[in-house]
Every structure is written in structure tokens, then in C-alpha cells.
PDB file of C-alpha atoms in Angstrom:
ATOM      1  CA  LYS L   1     -15.805 -10.301  -6.608  1.00 62.00           C
ATOM      2  CA  ASN L   2     -13.017  -7.775  -5.540  1.00 77.00           C
ATOM      3  CA  GLU L   3     -13.691  -4.107  -6.428  1.00 89.00           C
ATOM      4  CA  VAL L   4     -10.199  -3.993  -7.911  1.00 94.00           C
ATOM      5  CA  GLU L   5      -8.977  -6.688 -10.238  1.00 95.00           C
ATOM      6  CA  GLN L   6      -5.439  -6.903 -11.634  1.00 96.00           C
ATOM      7  CA  SER L   7      -4.169  -9.005 -14.519  1.00 96.00           C
ATOM      8  CA  PRO L   8      -2.047 -10.908 -14.948  1.00 97.00           C
ATOM      9  CA  GLN L   9      -1.498 -12.258 -11.504  1.00 95.00           C
ATOM     10  CA  ASN L  10       2.034 -13.286 -12.544  1.00 97.00           C
ATOM     11  CA  LEU L  11       4.226 -12.268 -15.450  1.00 97.00           C
ATOM     12  CA  THR L  12       7.576 -13.400 -16.741  1.00 97.00           C
ATOM     13  CA  ALA L  13       9.340 -11.340 -19.389  1.00 97.00           C
ATOM     14  CA  GLN L  14      12.796 -11.206 -20.979  1.00 97.00           C
ATOM     15  CA  GLU L  15      14.920  -8.215 -20.591  1.00 97.00           C
ATOM     16  CA  GLY L  16      13.975  -5.540 -23.095  1.00 97.00           C
ATOM     17  CA  GLU L  17      10.296  -6.600 -23.602  1.00 97.00           C
ATOM     18  CA  PHE L  18       7.499  -4.147 -23.420  1.00 98.00           C
ATOM     19  CA  ILE L  19       5.264  -5.071 -20.374  1.00 98.00           C
ATOM     20  CA  THR L  20       1.589  -4.100 -19.651  1.00 98.00           C
ATOM     21  CA  ILE L  21      -0.128  -4.789 -16.321  1.00 98.00           C
ATOM     22  CA  ASN L  22      -3.921  -4.149 -16.257  1.00 98.00           C
ATOM     23  CA  CYS L  23      -6.199  -2.870 -13.633  1.00 98.00           C
ATOM     24  CA  SER L  24      -9.995  -2.840 -13.658  1.00 97.00           C
ATOM     25  CA  TYR L  25     -12.320  -1.597 -11.109  1.00 96.00           C
ATOM     26  CA  SER L  26     -16.088  -1.805 -10.535  1.00 93.00           C
ATOM     27  CA  VAL L  27     -16.785   1.315  -8.435  1.00 89.00           C
ATOM     28  CA  GLY L  28     -16.742   5.043  -9.118  1.00 90.00           C
ATOM     29  CA  ILE L  29     -13.361   6.501  -8.252  1.00 90.00           C
ATOM     30  CA  SER L  30     -11.639   9.828  -7.879  1.00 86.00           C
ATOM     31  CA  ALA L  31      -8.047   8.687  -8.243  1.00 89.00           C
ATOM     32  CA  LEU L  32      -6.038   5.598  -8.958  1.00 93.00           C
ATOM     33  CA  HIS L  33      -2.577   4.824  -7.621  1.00 93.00           C
ATOM     34  CA  TRP L  34       0.052   2.436  -8.996  1.00 97.00           C
ATOM     35  CA  LEU L  35       2.596   1.175  -6.505  1.00 97.00           C
ATOM     36  CA  GLN L  36       5.803  -0.944  -6.613  1.00 97.00           C
ATOM     37  CA  GLN L  37       6.606  -3.484  -3.955  1.00 96.00           C
ATOM     38  CA  HIS L  38      10.161  -4.809  -4.129  1.00 91.00           C
ATOM     39  CA  PRO L  39      11.187  -8.425  -3.000  1.00 84.00           C
ATOM     40  CA  GLY L  40      12.472  -6.974   0.301  1.00 79.00           C
ATOM     41  CA  GLY L  41       8.928  -5.611   0.911  1.00 79.00           C
ATOM     42  CA  GLY L  42       9.315  -1.936   0.582  1.00 90.00           C
ATOM     43  CA  ILE L  43       6.407  -0.162  -1.208  1.00 94.00           C
ATOM     44  CA  VAL L  44       6.981   2.827  -3.353  1.00 94.00           C
ATOM     45  CA  SER L  45       4.336   4.941  -4.915  1.00 93.00           C
ATOM     46  CA  LEU L  46       4.882   5.328  -8.640  1.00 95.00           C
ATOM     47  CA  PHE L  47       1.825   7.258 -10.049  1.00 92.00           C
ATOM     48  CA  MET L  48      -1.507   8.818  -8.959  1.00 91.00           C
ATOM     49  CA  LEU L  49      -3.943   9.294 -11.778  1.00 90.00           C
ATOM     50  CA  SER L  50      -7.356  10.836 -12.140  1.00 88.00           C
ATOM     51  CA  SER L  51      -7.376  11.119 -15.798  1.00 90.00           C
ATOM     52  CA  GLY L  52      -5.325  10.681 -19.029  1.00 94.00           C
ATOM     53  CA  LYS L  53      -1.699   9.554 -19.028  1.00 96.00           C
ATOM     54  CA  LYS L  54       1.446   9.990 -16.895  1.00 95.00           C
ATOM     55  CA  LYS L  55       5.121   9.086 -17.730  1.00 96.00           C
ATOM     56  CA  HIS L  56       8.194   8.716 -15.613  1.00 95.00           C
ATOM     57  CA  GLY L  57      11.187   7.284 -17.272  1.00 96.00           C
ATOM     58  CA  ARG L  58      10.385   3.865 -18.630  1.00 97.00           C
ATOM     59  CA  LEU L  59       7.167   3.698 -16.841  1.00 97.00           C
ATOM     60  CA  ILE L  60       3.799   4.964 -18.408  1.00 98.00           C
ATOM     61  CA  ALA L  61       0.361   4.679 -16.610  1.00 98.00           C
ATOM     62  CA  THR L  62      -2.921   5.394 -18.370  1.00 97.00           C
ATOM     63  CA  ILE L  63      -6.409   5.491 -17.130  1.00 97.00           C
ATOM     64  CA  ASN L  64      -9.831   5.359 -18.882  1.00 95.00           C
ATOM     65  CA  ILE L  65     -12.430   6.581 -16.469  1.00 92.00           C
ATOM     66  CA  GLN L  66     -15.372   5.529 -18.797  1.00 92.00           C
ATOM     67  CA  GLU L  67     -14.083   2.035 -19.136  1.00 95.00           C
ATOM     68  CA  LYS L  68     -13.015   1.859 -15.544  1.00 95.00           C
ATOM     69  CA  HIS L  69      -9.546   0.612 -16.570  1.00 97.00           C
ATOM     70  CA  SER L  70      -5.853   1.537 -16.031  1.00 98.00           C
ATOM     71  CA  SER L  71      -2.621   0.101 -17.515  1.00 98.00           C
ATOM     72  CA  LEU L  72       0.787   0.329 -16.371  1.00 98.00           C
ATOM     73  CA  HIS L  73       3.389  -0.091 -19.154  1.00 98.00           C
ATOM     74  CA  ILE L  74       7.048  -0.641 -18.849  1.00 98.00           C
ATOM     75  CA  THR L  75       9.335  -0.062 -21.709  1.00 96.00           C
ATOM     76  CA  ALA L  76      12.658  -1.763 -22.386  1.00 96.00           C
ATOM     77  CA  SER L  77      12.165  -3.891 -19.252  1.00 97.00           C
ATOM     78  CA  HIS L  78      15.126  -4.702 -16.955  1.00 96.00           C
ATOM     79  CA  PRO L  79      15.695  -7.301 -14.349  1.00 96.00           C
ATOM     80  CA  ARG L  80      15.547  -4.502 -11.702  1.00 94.00           C
ATOM     81  CA  ASP L  81      11.994  -3.884 -12.676  1.00 96.00           C
ATOM     82  CA  SER L  82      11.147  -7.353 -11.056  1.00 96.00           C
ATOM     83  CA  ALA L  83       8.632  -6.549  -8.257  1.00 97.00           C
ATOM     84  CA  VAL L  84       4.888  -6.736  -7.349  1.00 96.00           C
ATOM     85  CA  TYR L  85       2.908  -3.862  -8.981  1.00 98.00           C
ATOM     86  CA  ILE L  86      -0.119  -2.872  -6.990  1.00 97.00           C
ATOM     87  CA  CYS L  87      -3.087  -0.829  -8.219  1.00 96.00           C
ATOM     88  CA  ALA L  88      -5.265   0.968  -5.662  1.00 94.00           C
ATOM     89  CA  VAL L  89      -8.389   3.169  -6.093  1.00 92.00           C
ATOM     90  CA  ARG L  90      -9.821   6.017  -4.118  1.00 87.00           C
ATOM     91  CA  ILE L  91     -13.377   5.259  -4.121  1.00 84.00           C
ATOM     92  CA  ALA L  92     -15.544   8.420  -5.002  1.00 82.00           C
ATOM     93  CA  GLY L  93     -17.144  10.074  -1.909  1.00 77.00           C
ATOM     94  CA  THR L  94     -14.649   8.579   0.549  1.00 72.00           C
ATOM     95  CA  ALA L  95     -12.132  10.831   2.063  1.00 65.00           C
ATOM     96  CA  SER L  96      -9.496   8.250   2.911  1.00 66.00           C
ATOM     97  CA  LYS L  97     -10.360   4.847   1.745  1.00 71.00           C
ATOM     98  CA  LEU L  98      -8.078   3.285  -0.830  1.00 85.00           C
ATOM     99  CA  THR L  99      -9.025  -0.242  -2.145  1.00 89.00           C
ATOM    100  CA  PHE L 100      -6.030  -2.265  -3.210  1.00 93.00           C
ATOM    101  CA  GLY L 101      -5.745  -4.899  -5.821  1.00 94.00           C
ATOM    102  CA  THR L 102      -3.797  -8.071  -4.913  1.00 93.00           C
ATOM    103  CA  GLY L 103      -0.904  -7.196  -7.277  1.00 95.00           C
ATOM    104  CA  THR L 104       0.911  -8.508 -10.393  1.00 97.00           C
ATOM    105  CA  ARG L 105       4.135 -10.247  -9.625  1.00 96.00           C
ATOM    106  CA  LEU L 106       6.704  -9.422 -12.514  1.00 97.00           C
ATOM    107  CA  GLN L 107       9.787 -11.246 -13.003  1.00 97.00           C
ATOM    108  CA  VAL L 108      12.189  -9.974 -15.816  1.00 97.00           C
ATOM    109  CA  THR L 109      14.940 -12.238 -16.789  1.00 96.00           C
ATOM    110  CA  LEU L 110      18.181 -11.797 -18.682  1.00 92.00           C
TER     111      LEU L 110
ATOM    112  CA  ASP R   1      17.086   9.611   9.472  1.00 55.00           C
ATOM    113  CA  ALA R   2      14.538  11.474   7.241  1.00 65.00           C
ATOM    114  CA  GLY R   3      11.451   9.610   6.068  1.00 92.00           C
ATOM    115  CA  ILE R   4       9.098   7.057   7.624  1.00 95.00           C
ATOM    116  CA  THR R   5      10.288   4.336   9.862  1.00 95.00           C
ATOM    117  CA  GLN R   6       8.707   1.418  11.472  1.00 96.00           C
ATOM    118  CA  SER R   7       9.764  -0.724  14.463  1.00 96.00           C
ATOM    119  CA  PRO R   8      10.387  -3.562  15.069  1.00 97.00           C
ATOM    120  CA  ARG R   9      11.100  -4.891  11.624  1.00 95.00           C
ATOM    121  CA  TYR R  10      10.215  -8.448  12.831  1.00 97.00           C
ATOM    122  CA  LYS R  11       8.193  -9.543  15.922  1.00 97.00           C
ATOM    123  CA  ILE R  12       7.180 -12.791  17.383  1.00 98.00           C
ATOM    124  CA  THR R  13       4.678 -12.939  20.138  1.00 97.00           C
ATOM    125  CA  GLU R  14       2.175 -15.282  21.871  1.00 97.00           C
ATOM    126  CA  THR R  15      -1.523 -15.240  21.674  1.00 98.00           C
ATOM    127  CA  GLY R  16      -3.038 -12.868  24.198  1.00 97.00           C
ATOM    128  CA  ARG R  17      -0.092 -10.630  24.663  1.00 97.00           C
ATOM    129  CA  GLN R  18      -0.119  -6.925  23.899  1.00 97.00           C
ATOM    130  CA  VAL R  19       2.005  -5.737  21.108  1.00 97.00           C
ATOM    131  CA  THR R  20       2.727  -2.243  19.931  1.00 98.00           C
ATOM    132  CA  LEU R  21       4.022  -1.464  16.481  1.00 98.00           C
ATOM    133  CA  MET R  22       5.676   1.925  16.091  1.00 98.00           C
ATOM    134  CA  CYS R  23       5.677   4.296  13.150  1.00 98.00           C
ATOM    135  CA  HIS R  24       7.580   7.562  12.967  1.00 97.00           C
ATOM    136  CA  GLN R  25       7.592  10.136  10.062  1.00 96.00           C
ATOM    137  CA  THR R  26       9.856  13.192   9.859  1.00 94.00           C
ATOM    138  CA  TRP R  27       7.905  15.139   7.101  1.00 88.00           C
ATOM    139  CA  SER R  28       5.162  16.513   9.475  1.00 88.00           C
ATOM    140  CA  HIS R  29       2.601  14.783   7.056  1.00 90.00           C
ATOM    141  CA  SER R  30      -0.976  15.145   8.229  1.00 88.00           C
ATOM    142  CA  TYR R  31      -2.164  11.742   7.283  1.00 89.00           C
ATOM    143  CA  MET R  32      -0.955   8.534   8.576  1.00 93.00           C
ATOM    144  CA  PHE R  33      -2.174   5.063   7.883  1.00 94.00           C
ATOM    145  CA  TRP R  34      -1.873   1.557   9.118  1.00 97.00           C
ATOM    146  CA  TYR R  35      -2.388  -1.340   6.686  1.00 96.00           C
ATOM    147  CA  ARG R  36      -2.030  -5.059   6.972  1.00 97.00           C
ATOM    148  CA  GLN R  37      -0.940  -7.228   4.017  1.00 95.00           C
ATOM    149  CA  ASP R  38      -1.959 -10.868   3.762  1.00 94.00           C
ATOM    150  CA  LEU R  39      -1.585 -13.491   1.025  1.00 87.00           C
ATOM    151  CA  GLY R  40      -4.674 -13.375  -1.207  1.00 83.00           C
ATOM    152  CA  HIS R  41      -5.740 -10.038  -0.088  1.00 86.00           C
ATOM    153  CA  GLY R  42      -4.708  -6.534  -1.066  1.00 85.00           C
ATOM    154  CA  LEU R  43      -3.477  -4.105   1.434  1.00 92.00           C
ATOM    155  CA  ARG R  44      -6.311  -3.412   3.917  1.00 94.00           C
ATOM    156  CA  LEU R  45      -6.743  -0.294   5.995  1.00 93.00           C
ATOM    157  CA  ILE R  46      -6.814  -0.804   9.727  1.00 96.00           C
ATOM    158  CA  TYR R  47      -6.850   2.699  11.067  1.00 95.00           C
ATOM    159  CA  TYR R  48      -5.885   6.218   9.869  1.00 93.00           C
ATOM    160  CA  SER R  49      -5.298   9.577  11.118  1.00 93.00           C
ATOM    161  CA  ALA R  50      -5.862  12.956   9.615  1.00 89.00           C
ATOM    162  CA  ALA R  51      -3.976  14.983  12.249  1.00 90.00           C
ATOM    163  CA  ALA R  52      -2.805  14.704  15.892  1.00 93.00           C
ATOM    164  CA  ASP R  53      -5.605  13.481  18.156  1.00 93.00           C
ATOM    165  CA  ILE R  54      -7.823  12.582  15.171  1.00 93.00           C
ATOM    166  CA  THR R  55      -8.141   8.939  14.260  1.00 94.00           C
ATOM    167  CA  ASP R  56     -10.663   6.758  12.563  1.00 92.00           C
ATOM    168  CA  LYS R  57     -11.362   3.192  11.660  1.00 93.00           C
ATOM    169  CA  GLY R  58     -10.533   1.606   8.446  1.00 91.00           C
ATOM    170  CA  GLU R  59     -11.686  -1.620   6.823  1.00 90.00           C
ATOM    171  CA  VAL R  60     -10.411  -4.116   9.505  1.00 95.00           C
ATOM    172  CA  PRO R  61     -10.014  -2.234  12.885  1.00 96.00           C
ATOM    173  CA  ASP R  62     -11.273  -4.981  15.278  1.00 97.00           C
ATOM    174  CA  GLY R  63      -8.510  -5.973  17.782  1.00 97.00           C
ATOM    175  CA  TYR R  64      -6.382  -2.868  17.179  1.00 98.00           C
ATOM    176  CA  VAL R  65      -6.026   0.427  18.920  1.00 97.00           C
ATOM    177  CA  VAL R  66      -4.108   3.511  17.748  1.00 97.00           C
ATOM    178  CA  SER R  67      -3.306   6.904  19.097  1.00 96.00           C
ATOM    179  CA  ARG R  68      -1.655  10.013  17.726  1.00 97.00           C
ATOM    180  CA  SER R  69      -0.711  12.372  20.402  1.00 96.00           C
ATOM    181  CA  LYS R  70       2.120  13.887  18.107  1.00 95.00           C
ATOM    182  CA  THR R  71       2.091  14.470  14.487  1.00 95.00           C
ATOM    183  CA  GLU R  72       5.109  12.363  13.788  1.00 96.00           C
ATOM    184  CA  ASN R  73       4.069   9.235  15.698  1.00 97.00           C
ATOM    185  CA  PHE R  74       1.387   6.828  15.094  1.00 98.00           C
ATOM    186  CA  PRO R  75       1.618   3.672  17.094  1.00 98.00           C
ATOM    187  CA  LEU R  76      -0.629   0.592  16.482  1.00 98.00           C
ATOM    188  CA  THR R  77      -1.448  -1.668  19.399  1.00 98.00           C
ATOM    189  CA  LEU R  78      -2.707  -5.152  19.451  1.00 97.00           C
ATOM    190  CA  GLU R  79      -4.499  -5.320  22.702  1.00 95.00           C
ATOM    191  CA  SER R  80      -4.533  -9.233  22.876  1.00 97.00           C
ATOM    192  CA  ALA R  81      -2.901 -10.670  20.052  1.00 97.00           C
ATOM    193  CA  THR R  82      -4.607 -13.486  18.025  1.00 97.00           C
ATOM    194  CA  ARG R  83      -3.210 -15.908  15.365  1.00 97.00           C
ATOM    195  CA  SER R  84      -5.327 -14.178  12.694  1.00 97.00           C
ATOM    196  CA  GLN R  85      -3.284 -10.964  13.459  1.00 98.00           C
ATOM    197  CA  THR R  86      -0.208 -12.786  11.869  1.00 97.00           C
ATOM    198  CA  SER R  87       0.574 -10.379   9.018  1.00 97.00           C
ATOM    199  CA  VAL R  88       2.813  -7.880   7.454  1.00 96.00           C
ATOM    200  CA  TYR R  89       1.967  -4.413   8.768  1.00 97.00           C
ATOM    201  CA  PHE R  90       2.696  -1.275   6.747  1.00 97.00           C
ATOM    202  CA  CYS R  91       2.524   2.243   8.066  1.00 96.00           C
ATOM    203  CA  ALA R  92       2.232   5.097   5.417  1.00 94.00           C
ATOM    204  CA  SER R  93       1.842   8.813   5.427  1.00 92.00           C
ATOM    205  CA  SER R  94       0.616  11.543   3.157  1.00 88.00           C
ATOM    206  CA  GLU R  95       0.711  15.268   3.174  1.00 79.00           C
ATOM    207  CA  GLY R  96      -2.541  15.776   1.349  1.00 67.00           C
ATOM    208  CA  THR R  97      -6.036  16.712   2.743  1.00 55.00           C
ATOM    209  CA  ALA R  98      -7.302  13.703   0.859  1.00 50.00           C
ATOM    210  CA  LEU R  99      -5.705  10.659  -0.614  1.00 49.00           C
ATOM    211  CA  ASN R 100      -5.177  12.384  -3.903  1.00 52.00           C
ATOM    212  CA  GLU R 101      -1.526  12.686  -2.804  1.00 74.00           C
ATOM    213  CA  LYS R 102       1.424  10.466  -2.859  1.00 82.00           C
ATOM    214  CA  LEU R 103       1.633   7.888  -0.317  1.00 87.00           C
ATOM    215  CA  PHE R 104       5.032   7.134   1.534  1.00 92.00           C
ATOM    216  CA  PHE R 105       5.342   3.686   3.153  1.00 94.00           C
ATOM    217  CA  GLY R 106       7.530   2.367   5.950  1.00 95.00           C
ATOM    218  CA  SER R 107       9.502  -0.866   5.345  1.00 94.00           C
ATOM    219  CA  GLY R 108       6.925  -2.961   7.285  1.00 95.00           C
ATOM    220  CA  THR R 109       6.687  -4.986  10.285  1.00 96.00           C
ATOM    221  CA  GLN R 110       6.479  -8.881  10.012  1.00 96.00           C
ATOM    222  CA  LEU R 111       4.451 -10.031  12.908  1.00 97.00           C
ATOM    223  CA  SER R 112       3.941 -13.682  13.958  1.00 97.00           C
ATOM    224  CA  VAL R 113       1.438 -14.624  16.675  1.00 97.00           C
ATOM    225  CA  LEU R 114       2.060 -18.147  17.894  1.00 96.00           C
TER     226      LEU R 114
END
């Protein structure tokens, strides 16, 4: 079983829909990252969380440390949000090791 | 250009050949990383470096060599390429003393070993 699990693996939504992508992990962590990988392959860091909630534009990321769970929400989705969203955790006690989920592929249609 | 750049973007090589993938960053970030991305796997850490002349193994280091003689460069060498090393390779950098900092990724190198 992977230490980081994302759901769903694939998601199709219509423009304007509210989207939620989930990330669950089985180890103690000190931080969690959300990344976005566009169809061209480039990877962009969206958020780094250690507690609570962060918001940037239409993107909201939350984390519940006790439940070992994080969610990424996209409000008013748009076709340009189509990408793979990747969750990664920094395992507690490891200085440099990030463990990545396999990603959620999101397609937003008109 | 400012940022983090990888070269080449695409590379085809043959089994047994030595291949070097280049990574250059202009921010003077302390930390640099090499990951590989394969279908069905998340990104996996090959090697990382905390500063010039300091490197350490990641999750999947076998068959790879790195060096970091200058802060801005972090080349990855496949000493004798194997088909299992066909993958997309990403270089990343971070300015933090630990990974509690934003990561910046290069555009990736798609490597095919025939």
C-alpha cells in the first residue's frame, strides 16, 4: 500500500463545478505539498501546508493532521484547470524526503 | 533566463551508454533534487544536494551519479544506461534548509533507453 493515496485517480467536471481532490497518508508528516502538472509536463508548486487551510485565488487546500487527510478544492472550475494534481508529504523526522502520490488527473470541459 | 532549466528536453540513447542530464538554476537555492516519474508511480527521489559538494542518495539511486561543484548546477549521470531507466526526469530546487519550502521544478527530460 502506498504511503500517500489520492482519490479520485481521474475526474471529469464541467466548467463552473466545485471540485475536490483528496489525499490520505499513513505516516506521520511535518508538511504536505500540493503540486500541479500541466499536460506539457511542467510541475508547479501550489501549496505547502502543515496545518489548517490555505487559499490562493480559486484554490483552497486544507489539512487535518489527526485524520491524516488533506483536500484540494477548486471553485468555479475552468478548462485551464485541467491538469494532474499531485499530493506529496514530508515524512516526519526526514530532512529531505518527500513521498508523492500518483496524482489525480482532472479534465474540465466546457 | 531566470529560473531552473533542464537539458536536453528529449534524449534517446542505447543500453550501456553514458548519459548526462543537466540542471541549472539561477536563484542560488541551496537544495537541488533529481526525481524520476514513471507511470503508476509517484515522483521518486534519485539524489539530492543540500549545498555545493554535498550530495546524498534518495529512494532510487542505483545506476545514477551526481555532482555539485557549483551551487547552480546539478548534473545527473547514468553511467551505463539500462532500459529500466527510461523515464521522465525532473530537477527541482528549493531555498529552504528543509523541504518545508516551495519547490521549483524544471521542465523535465524525457529519456528513452533502447
